[in-house]
Amino acid sequence: MLSFFIKSTIFLLYSVAITSSESHDIEQRKQMSDPTSELSNLFWFVQVTDIHISKFFAFSRAPDLKKFCLTHLTNIRPDFVIVSGDLTDAKYADTRGSKQFIEEWKLYQRTVNDCKQAYDTTWFDIKGNHDAFDVPGDFDKRNLFRKYSEQGWTHPSSYSFTHVKPYGNYTVIAMDAAPIPGPRRPFNFFGYMNKERRMKLQDLSQQAMNSSNMTLWFGHYTTSLIVDAEENNIRNLMKDAAYYLCGHLHTLNGLLTRMYTRHNTGTIELELGDWRDNRLYRVLAIDNDMLSFTDVKYGEWPVVLITNPKDALFTSSKEPTYRMKNSTYIRILVFSTAKIQSVDVHIDDKWIGLAHHVRGPLYALKWNPASYLHGLHTIKVTVQDSVNMLKTVKQDFSLDGTVTSFPFLAKMVLTNNIYNLTQCIFWMLILIYIVLLLMLRLLNNIQVMFIQGQNVITRNVGHFINIWLLRLWLVTKIKSLYWLFTLFTLYVAIGPWFIADVLEGEVGVLFVWGLYVKGTLLPGCLAYLYGIFHIVLFNIPLLLMTGYIIHYTRQMSQKHHIPRFHKLKHIYIPFLSLVIVNTLIAITEFPAAYGSKAMILGPVRTGSIFVSFVAYHLAQKHALAIPAFHKVDKD
Ligand SMILES: *[C@@H]1O[C@H](CO)[C@@H](O)[C@H](O)[C@H]1NC(C)=O
Ligand SMILES: *[C@@H]1O[C@H](CO)[C@@H](O)[C@H](O)[C@H]1NC(C)=O
Ligand SMILES: *[C@@H]1O[C@H](CO)[C@@H](O)[C@H](O)[C@H]1NC(C)=O
Ligand SMILES: *[C@@H]1O[C@H](CO)[C@@H](O)[C@H](O)[C@H]1NC(C)=O
């Protein structure tokens, strides 16, 4: 009886204990929100850009990519790989001429096939400007991207795919912005969005909207270098994208290795440095619908990516970042070729603990986000592997939405519309040039414009300005010179720059506002930049020099003794230097890219050389015919 009583009491207590502990467990699991300590709601993928496989230079670009697949992809095991353009280099050995080379494309194809053999995954590639040099159309046989890239055959232009996971759908839209027809270099440095392409992208974007947890876009060009002919704002088109991944600008010659920004639409743009020279690649992870990424150099291990809490720099209104507040674990992806020994976590310089290995590359450490609810905090993760490679990653995070700001230069490069900017600068220069000459010509007495200095400094500055005003005024007083300068500058703005084969066997005409080829107008962009250079390197220096020559000639005419070599030093050498520089530009740049026609039928560049000599001749001839203004004319 007693034993029965004891037994049943024990049983009773035991079952109560069990149920209570069970219910406690369930309770805890309910409270426990993602991100948790399980390898769930998390996947990762890889981006590579600007590979530039070339048959003329740096033959290791393709073999290194293959090695990357063998040693990196097999280790990282991404869900897919995206390649954002410039798969091949498509430039001749002189780096000026351009054309699609079948050898380069075959090597790209072989490399990707070898990669897939090593690690079977899907490659999503898209055209870059180099892949569109000298390509008349998407379905033309000269479009080797179509035949030899991974996606080209099914998707000659923009496309999308949805990565379906048990916990959500993730749509990636590949944007093709390479101009069609694709001129030979350099006139497709800017991307171009026409109506048809925009509509296609709009469709893809709308399809993705209702059934995707997140939409990402990727393409070759930065948004600052894409011209949208009608709406003129590519960023509105991709406003539903949480991120836009691109390449094209490489690292701006090492100036900017982290070129990221956030647009007004909320989309975050992430430019990735090139594979070509820098062998960079990017690992991106989407953890509970929040994206984190790291840009890494090929061969550097371990690769460490903190996915929770995510970097405050990339706080996004398009992601459920509020989840970080309720998360129970710090989550870190660690990839390494060696065994990981420790994953050490500090927050605000205080040691939090060692993250434990969950599964695959995931490490987790329990944390209490309530301690960090306000403002910015810093998380530091130090990983040590068995070959004693140390890697420390430090990033700011915030749970209340505090954001840190992007570096100024990156913002400037990515958020501007460079097309509008160059257009604006070009027309301003033209306007100032022409109006200034007109005003001076209308002036009968230049001395009314002169500055009188009060002290030594203002006197000197005043003198400098006065003398150059006088020289410019002298130029405008010679009617033929005035018209020569005004009309030639107007011509740069309105006339054709050259007529040449902008594609092989396809004649095109370049104006500053655009390139006419195959019945299509590709908007100006780069031509405005060339226009600015031309005004600054030719029109302005020649104007100043002509004024100088006239002034000099007038002064020398009053002197009895002129030192030997005086004219050589003051006139001949500067003038000839200007002519030589401009001749070099005229015979190299465009003719090298588009053939000798560009030189023969090149009124702007080739015309400049003639204009220089005509200006010199007119200056010499008429210098003494202008009535003198002795007071200032002398000094
Ligand atoms: C994806 O979206 C669905 C529907 O909105 C949601 O139930 C699911 O939790 C999301 N997935 C993740 C990982 O957040
Ligand atoms: C997507 O959802 C919006 C409302 O949220 C609805 O108006 C629209 O028709 C939906 N589109 C599609 C393609 O289902
Ligand atoms: C994912 O897409 C499928 C259709 O492909 C749809 O039925 C499902 O609801 C989507 N899931 C989410 C979370 O939107
Ligand atoms: C997050 O936790 C707070 C309490 O800490 C709770 O009030 C809130 O409902 C939770 N939010 C979610 C989305 O679970």
Short mmCIF file of N, CA, C and O in Angstrom, two decimals, residues 338-435:
data_model
loop_
_atom_site.label_atom_id
_atom_site.label_comp_id
_atom_site.label_asym_id
_atom_site.label_seq_id
_atom_site.Cartn_x
_atom_site.Cartn_y
_atom_site.Cartn_z
N ALA A 338 40.66 25.43 -43.99
CA ALA A 338 41.21 24.73 -42.82
C ALA A 338 40.12 24.58 -41.76
O ALA A 338 39.05 25.13 -41.88
N LYS A 339 40.45 23.81 -40.73
CA LYS A 339 39.49 23.61 -39.65
C LYS A 339 39.39 24.89 -38.81
O LYS A 339 40.39 25.52 -38.49
N ILE A 340 38.17 25.27 -38.46
CA ILE A 340 37.99 26.49 -37.66
C ILE A 340 38.23 26.15 -36.19
O ILE A 340 37.67 25.19 -35.66
N GLN A 341 39.06 26.94 -35.56
CA GLN A 341 39.34 26.66 -34.14
C GLN A 341 38.50 27.50 -33.21
O GLN A 341 38.02 27.01 -32.21
N SER A 342 38.35 28.77 -33.54
CA SER A 342 37.52 29.59 -32.65
C SER A 342 36.87 30.73 -33.40
O SER A 342 37.42 31.26 -34.36
N VAL A 343 35.66 31.06 -32.95
CA VAL A 343 34.94 32.21 -33.49
C VAL A 343 34.56 33.06 -32.28
O VAL A 343 33.64 32.76 -31.55
N ASP A 344 35.31 34.11 -32.12
CA ASP A 344 35.26 34.93 -30.92
C ASP A 344 34.41 36.18 -31.17
O ASP A 344 34.59 36.84 -32.17
N VAL A 345 33.51 36.49 -30.25
CA VAL A 345 32.63 37.63 -30.50
C VAL A 345 32.77 38.70 -29.42
O VAL A 345 32.69 38.41 -28.23
N HIS A 346 32.99 39.93 -29.85
CA HIS A 346 32.99 41.08 -28.95
C HIS A 346 31.88 42.04 -29.38
O HIS A 346 31.65 42.21 -30.57
N ILE A 347 31.22 42.67 -28.43
CA ILE A 347 30.33 43.78 -28.78
C ILE A 347 30.75 44.98 -27.97
O ILE A 347 30.93 44.89 -26.74
N ASP A 348 30.93 46.10 -28.65
CA ASP A 348 31.40 47.34 -28.01
C ASP A 348 32.64 47.05 -27.15
O ASP A 348 32.72 47.48 -25.99
N ASP A 349 33.57 46.28 -27.71
CA ASP A 349 34.82 45.94 -27.05
C ASP A 349 34.67 45.07 -25.81
O ASP A 349 35.60 44.92 -25.02
N LYS A 350 33.48 44.52 -25.61
CA LYS A 350 33.29 43.62 -24.48
C LYS A 350 33.16 42.20 -25.01
O LYS A 350 32.45 41.96 -25.98
N TRP A 351 33.86 41.28 -24.37
CA TRP A 351 33.84 39.90 -24.85
C TRP A 351 32.48 39.27 -24.58
O TRP A 351 31.99 39.28 -23.44
N ILE A 352 31.83 38.70 -25.59
CA ILE A 352 30.49 38.12 -25.42
C ILE A 352 30.58 36.61 -25.31
O ILE A 352 29.85 35.97 -24.58
N GLY A 353 31.51 36.03 -26.05
CA GLY A 353 31.66 34.58 -25.95
C GLY A 353 32.18 33.98 -27.24
O GLY A 353 32.54 34.68 -28.18
N LEU A 354 32.23 32.64 -27.25
CA LEU A 354 32.66 31.91 -28.44
C LEU A 354 31.43 31.38 -29.14
O LEU A 354 30.58 30.74 -28.52
N ALA A 355 31.32 31.63 -30.43
CA ALA A 355 30.18 31.11 -31.17
C ALA A 355 30.40 29.62 -31.39
O ALA A 355 31.52 29.17 -31.61
N HIS A 356 29.32 28.84 -31.30
CA HIS A 356 29.48 27.39 -31.51
C HIS A 356 29.08 27.02 -32.94
O HIS A 356 28.31 27.74 -33.59
N HIS A 357 29.63 25.92 -33.37
CA HIS A 357 29.35 25.49 -34.73
C HIS A 357 27.95 24.88 -34.80
O HIS A 357 27.61 24.01 -34.00
N VAL A 358 27.13 25.34 -35.72
CA VAL A 358 25.79 24.78 -35.88
C VAL A 358 25.82 23.66 -36.91
O VAL A 358 25.70 22.48 -36.58
N ARG A 359 26.01 24.05 -38.16
CA ARG A 359 26.05 23.07 -39.24
C ARG A 359 26.57 23.81 -40.45
O ARG A 359 26.36 25.02 -40.57
N GLY A 360 27.27 23.11 -41.33
CA GLY A 360 27.81 23.78 -42.50
C GLY A 360 28.70 24.94 -42.07
O GLY A 360 29.47 24.81 -41.12
N PRO A 361 28.56 26.07 -42.70
CA PRO A 361 29.42 27.20 -42.33
C PRO A 361 28.85 28.06 -41.20
O PRO A 361 29.44 29.07 -40.84
N LEU A 362 27.70 27.68 -40.65
CA LEU A 362 27.03 28.56 -39.68
C LEU A 362 27.55 28.38 -38.25
O LEU A 362 27.62 27.27 -37.73
N TYR A 363 27.87 29.52 -37.64
CA TYR A 363 28.23 29.57 -36.23
C TYR A 363 27.23 30.48 -35.53
O TYR A 363 26.77 31.45 -36.13
N ALA A 364 26.89 30.15 -34.30
CA ALA A 364 25.88 30.96 -33.60
C ALA A 364 26.28 31.16 -32.15
O ALA A 364 27.00 30.35 -31.56
N LEU A 365 25.83 32.27 -31.61
CA LEU A 365 26.10 32.57 -30.21
C LEU A 365 24.87 33.26 -29.64
O LEU A 365 24.37 34.23 -30.19
N LYS A 366 24.37 32.70 -28.52
CA LYS A 366 23.18 33.27 -27.90
C LYS A 366 23.47 34.70 -27.45
O LYS A 366 24.56 35.00 -26.98
N TRP A 367 22.52 35.58 -27.65
CA TRP A 367 22.75 36.97 -27.21
C TRP A 367 21.46 37.58 -26.71
O TRP A 367 20.38 37.02 -26.87
N ASN A 368 21.61 38.73 -26.10
CA ASN A 368 20.45 39.41 -25.57
C ASN A 368 20.33 40.78 -26.23
O ASN A 368 20.92 41.76 -25.78
N PRO A 369 19.56 40.84 -27.30
CA PRO A 369 19.50 42.10 -28.05
C PRO A 369 18.96 43.26 -27.22
O PRO A 369 19.25 44.41 -27.52
N ALA A 370 18.20 42.94 -26.15
CA ALA A 370 17.62 44.02 -25.33
C ALA A 370 18.69 44.95 -24.78
O ALA A 370 18.42 46.11 -24.48
N SER A 371 19.93 44.46 -24.66
CA SER A 371 21.00 45.31 -24.13
C SER A 371 21.50 46.33 -25.14
O SER A 371 22.31 47.19 -24.81
N TYR A 372 21.06 46.19 -26.39
CA TYR A 372 21.63 47.08 -27.41
C TYR A 372 20.55 47.81 -28.20
O TYR A 372 20.71 48.12 -29.36
N LEU A 373 19.42 48.06 -27.53
CA LEU A 373 18.26 48.58 -28.27
C LEU A 373 18.46 49.96 -28.88
O LEU A 373 17.84 50.30 -29.86
N HIS A 374 19.34 50.77 -28.25
CA HIS A 374 19.44 52.14 -28.74
C HIS A 374 20.79 52.47 -29.35
O HIS A 374 21.82 52.06 -28.85
N GLY A 375 20.74 53.20 -30.44
CA GLY A 375 21.95 53.73 -31.06
C GLY A 375 22.81 52.69 -31.75
O GLY A 375 22.40 51.55 -31.97
N LEU A 376 24.03 53.13 -32.05
CA LEU A 376 24.96 52.27 -32.79
C LEU A 376 25.82 51.45 -31.84
O LEU A 376 26.23 51.93 -30.79
N HIS A 377 26.07 50.22 -32.23
CA HIS A 377 26.98 49.36 -31.49
C HIS A 377 27.92 48.70 -32.48
O HIS A 377 27.66 48.70 -33.67
N THR A 378 29.00 48.17 -31.95
CA THR A 378 29.97 47.55 -32.85
C THR A 378 30.15 46.09 -32.48
O THR A 378 30.41 45.77 -31.31
N ILE A 379 30.02 45.24 -33.46
CA ILE A 379 30.28 43.82 -33.22
C ILE A 379 31.59 43.46 -33.91
O ILE A 379 31.86 43.90 -35.03
N LYS A 380 32.40 42.71 -33.18
CA LYS A 380 33.70 42.31 -33.73
C LYS A 380 33.82 40.80 -33.63
O LYS A 380 33.63 40.23 -32.55
N VAL A 381 34.08 40.16 -34.74
CA VAL A 381 34.21 38.71 -34.76
C VAL A 381 35.62 38.35 -35.20
O VAL A 381 36.10 38.83 -36.23
N THR A 382 36.27 37.53 -34.40
CA THR A 382 37.62 37.09 -34.76
C THR A 382 37.62 35.59 -34.96
O THR A 382 37.22 34.84 -34.07
N VAL A 383 38.04 35.18 -36.12
CA VAL A 383 38.04 33.76 -36.45
C VAL A 383 39.47 33.27 -36.57
O VAL A 383 40.30 33.91 -37.22
N GLN A 384 39.73 32.15 -35.95
CA GLN A 384 41.06 31.56 -36.08
C GLN A 384 40.90 30.14 -36.60
O GLN A 384 40.06 29.39 -36.13
N ASP A 385 41.70 29.80 -37.62
CA ASP A 385 41.61 28.42 -38.11
C ASP A 385 42.88 27.66 -37.78
O ASP A 385 43.83 28.21 -37.21
N SER A 386 42.89 26.37 -38.14
CA SER A 386 43.97 25.50 -37.66
C SER A 386 45.32 25.80 -38.32
O SER A 386 46.34 25.34 -37.85
N VAL A 387 45.32 26.56 -39.42
CA VAL A 387 46.63 26.95 -39.95
C VAL A 387 46.99 28.35 -39.45
O VAL A 387 47.83 29.04 -40.01
N ASN A 388 46.29 28.71 -38.36
CA ASN A 388 46.57 29.97 -37.68
C ASN A 388 46.34 31.21 -38.51
O ASN A 388 47.00 32.22 -38.35
N MET A 389 45.41 31.11 -39.46
CA MET A 389 45.00 32.30 -40.17
C MET A 389 43.99 33.01 -39.29
O MET A 389 43.03 32.40 -38.80
N LEU A 390 44.20 34.30 -39.11
CA LEU A 390 43.30 35.09 -38.27
C LEU A 390 42.51 36.03 -39.17
O LEU A 390 43.05 36.61 -40.09
N LYS A 391 41.24 36.14 -38.88
CA LYS A 391 40.47 37.13 -39.64
C LYS A 391 39.54 37.84 -38.67
O LYS A 391 38.81 37.21 -37.90
N THR A 392 39.60 39.17 -38.68
CA THR A 392 38.73 39.94 -37.81
C THR A 392 37.78 40.77 -38.66
O THR A 392 38.20 41.43 -39.60
N VAL A 393 36.50 40.67 -38.34
CA VAL A 393 35.50 41.46 -39.04
C VAL A 393 34.80 42.32 -38.02
O VAL A 393 34.41 41.86 -36.95
N LYS A 394 34.69 43.59 -38.36
CA LYS A 394 34.10 44.53 -37.41
C LYS A 394 33.01 45.29 -38.15
O LYS A 394 33.23 45.76 -39.26
N GLN A 395 31.83 45.37 -37.57
CA GLN A 395 30.81 46.19 -38.22
C GLN A 395 29.87 46.81 -37.20
O GLN A 395 29.69 46.28 -36.10
N ASP A 396 29.30 47.95 -37.58
CA ASP A 396 28.33 48.61 -36.71
C ASP A 396 26.97 47.96 -36.92
O ASP A 396 26.67 47.47 -38.01
N PHE A 397 26.17 47.93 -35.87
CA PHE A 397 24.78 47.51 -36.06
C PHE A 397 23.89 48.39 -35.20
O PHE A 397 24.35 49.05 -34.27
N SER A 398 22.63 48.43 -35.54
CA SER A 398 21.68 49.19 -34.72
C SER A 398 20.35 48.47 -34.76
O SER A 398 19.97 47.91 -35.78
N LEU A 399 19.67 48.48 -33.62
CA LEU A 399 18.39 47.79 -33.55
C LEU A 399 17.23 48.78 -33.59
O LEU A 399 16.07 48.41 -33.66
N ASP A 400 17.57 50.07 -33.54
CA ASP A 400 16.51 51.09 -33.58
C ASP A 400 16.49 51.83 -34.92
O ASP A 400 15.87 52.87 -35.05
N GLY A 401 17.19 51.28 -35.91
CA GLY A 401 17.13 51.89 -37.24
C GLY A 401 18.13 53.00 -37.47
O GLY A 401 18.13 53.64 -38.51
N THR A 402 19.01 53.25 -36.50
CA THR A 402 20.07 54.23 -36.73
C THR A 402 20.94 53.75 -37.88
O THR A 402 21.33 52.59 -37.93
N VAL A 403 21.21 54.64 -38.82
CA VAL A 403 22.05 54.21 -39.94
C VAL A 403 23.35 54.99 -39.94
O VAL A 403 23.41 56.12 -39.46
N THR A 404 24.38 54.40 -40.48
CA THR A 404 25.63 55.12 -40.68
C THR A 404 25.64 55.57 -42.14
O THR A 404 24.88 55.06 -42.94
N SER A 405 26.49 56.51 -42.47
CA SER A 405 26.40 57.04 -43.83
C SER A 405 27.53 56.52 -44.71
O SER A 405 28.60 56.17 -44.25
N PHE A 406 27.23 56.47 -46.00
CA PHE A 406 28.18 55.96 -46.97
C PHE A 406 29.28 56.97 -47.21
O PHE A 406 29.07 58.17 -47.08
N PRO A 407 30.47 56.51 -47.61
CA PRO A 407 31.56 57.44 -47.90
C PRO A 407 31.13 58.42 -49.01
O PRO A 407 30.42 58.05 -49.94
N PHE A 408 31.58 59.65 -48.89
CA PHE A 408 31.18 60.71 -49.79
C PHE A 408 31.46 60.38 -51.26
O PHE A 408 30.60 60.54 -52.13
N LEU A 409 32.67 59.90 -51.53
CA LEU A 409 33.04 59.65 -52.92
C LEU A 409 32.16 58.58 -53.56
O LEU A 409 31.71 58.71 -54.70
N ALA A 410 31.88 57.51 -52.79
CA ALA A 410 31.03 56.44 -53.31
C ALA A 410 29.65 56.97 -53.62
O ALA A 410 29.05 56.67 -54.66
N LYS A 411 29.13 57.80 -52.71
CA LYS A 411 27.81 58.39 -52.93
C LYS A 411 27.82 59.23 -54.19
O LYS A 411 26.89 59.19 -54.99
N MET A 412 28.89 60.02 -54.34
CA MET A 412 28.96 60.92 -55.48
C MET A 412 28.98 60.12 -56.78
O MET A 412 28.28 60.47 -57.74
N VAL A 413 29.77 59.06 -56.80
CA VAL A 413 29.91 58.30 -58.04
C VAL A 413 28.61 57.55 -58.38
O VAL A 413 28.24 57.42 -59.53
N LEU A 414 27.91 57.06 -57.35
CA LEU A 414 26.77 56.18 -57.62
C LEU A 414 25.41 56.88 -57.66
O LEU A 414 24.50 56.42 -58.33
N THR A 415 25.24 57.98 -56.92
CA THR A 415 23.90 58.57 -56.87
C THR A 415 23.69 59.65 -57.91
O THR A 415 22.56 60.01 -58.21
N ASN A 416 24.78 60.20 -58.45
CA ASN A 416 24.61 61.20 -59.49
C ASN A 416 24.08 60.58 -60.76
O ASN A 416 24.15 59.38 -60.96
N ASN A 417 23.57 61.44 -61.62
CA ASN A 417 23.27 61.00 -62.97
C ASN A 417 24.35 61.63 -63.84
O ASN A 417 24.29 62.82 -64.15
N ILE A 418 25.34 60.84 -64.19
CA ILE A 418 26.52 61.41 -64.83
C ILE A 418 26.19 61.96 -66.21
O ILE A 418 26.78 62.93 -66.67
N TYR A 419 25.16 61.38 -66.83
CA TYR A 419 24.70 61.88 -68.13
C TYR A 419 24.24 63.33 -68.01
O TYR A 419 24.70 64.21 -68.74
N ASN A 420 23.36 63.59 -67.04
CA ASN A 420 22.86 64.96 -66.87
C ASN A 420 23.98 65.92 -66.48
O ASN A 420 24.02 67.05 -66.93
N LEU A 421 24.87 65.41 -65.64
CA LEU A 421 25.96 66.24 -65.15
C LEU A 421 26.88 66.68 -66.29
O LEU A 421 27.20 67.86 -66.43
N THR A 422 27.31 65.73 -67.13
CA THR A 422 28.23 66.08 -68.21
C THR A 422 27.53 66.97 -69.24
O THR A 422 28.12 67.91 -69.75
N GLN A 423 26.26 66.66 -69.50
CA GLN A 423 25.49 67.45 -70.44
C GLN A 423 25.45 68.91 -69.96
O GLN A 423 25.69 69.85 -70.72
N CYS A 424 25.20 69.07 -68.69
CA CYS A 424 25.09 70.39 -68.09
C CYS A 424 26.41 71.15 -68.18
O CYS A 424 26.45 72.30 -68.62
N ILE A 425 27.49 70.48 -67.81
CA ILE A 425 28.80 71.14 -67.84
C ILE A 425 29.16 71.53 -69.27
O ILE A 425 29.64 72.63 -69.53
N PHE A 426 28.88 70.65 -70.21
CA PHE A 426 29.21 70.92 -71.61
C PHE A 426 28.51 72.18 -72.11
O PHE A 426 29.14 73.09 -72.64
N TRP A 427 27.19 72.24 -71.91
CA TRP A 427 26.45 73.38 -72.45
C TRP A 427 26.82 74.67 -71.73
O TRP A 427 26.84 75.75 -72.33
N MET A 428 27.14 74.58 -70.44
CA MET A 428 27.60 75.77 -69.71
C MET A 428 28.90 76.31 -70.31
O MET A 428 29.05 77.51 -70.51
N LEU A 429 29.82 75.39 -70.60
CA LEU A 429 31.11 75.80 -71.16
C LEU A 429 30.89 76.50 -72.50
O LEU A 429 31.47 77.56 -72.77
N ILE A 430 30.05 75.90 -73.34
CA ILE A 430 29.79 76.47 -74.67
C ILE A 430 29.19 77.87 -74.51
O ILE A 430 29.62 78.83 -75.16
N LEU A 431 28.24 77.98 -73.61
CA LEU A 431 27.54 79.25 -73.40
C LEU A 431 28.50 80.33 -72.91
O LEU A 431 28.55 81.44 -73.45
N ILE A 432 29.29 79.99 -71.91
CA ILE A 432 30.23 80.98 -71.35
C ILE A 432 31.21 81.43 -72.43
O ILE A 432 31.47 82.61 -72.60
N TYR A 433 31.72 80.48 -73.17
CA TYR A 433 32.71 80.77 -74.22
C TYR A 433 32.15 81.76 -75.22
O TYR A 433 32.74 82.79 -75.54
N ILE A 434 30.95 81.47 -75.72
CA ILE A 434 30.39 82.27 -76.79
C ILE A 434 29.93 83.64 -76.28
O ILE A 434 30.20 84.67 -76.90
N VAL A 435 29.29 83.65 -75.13
CA VAL A 435 28.81 84.92 -74.58
C VAL A 435 29.98 85.83 -74.21
O VAL A 435 29.94 87.04 -74.46
#
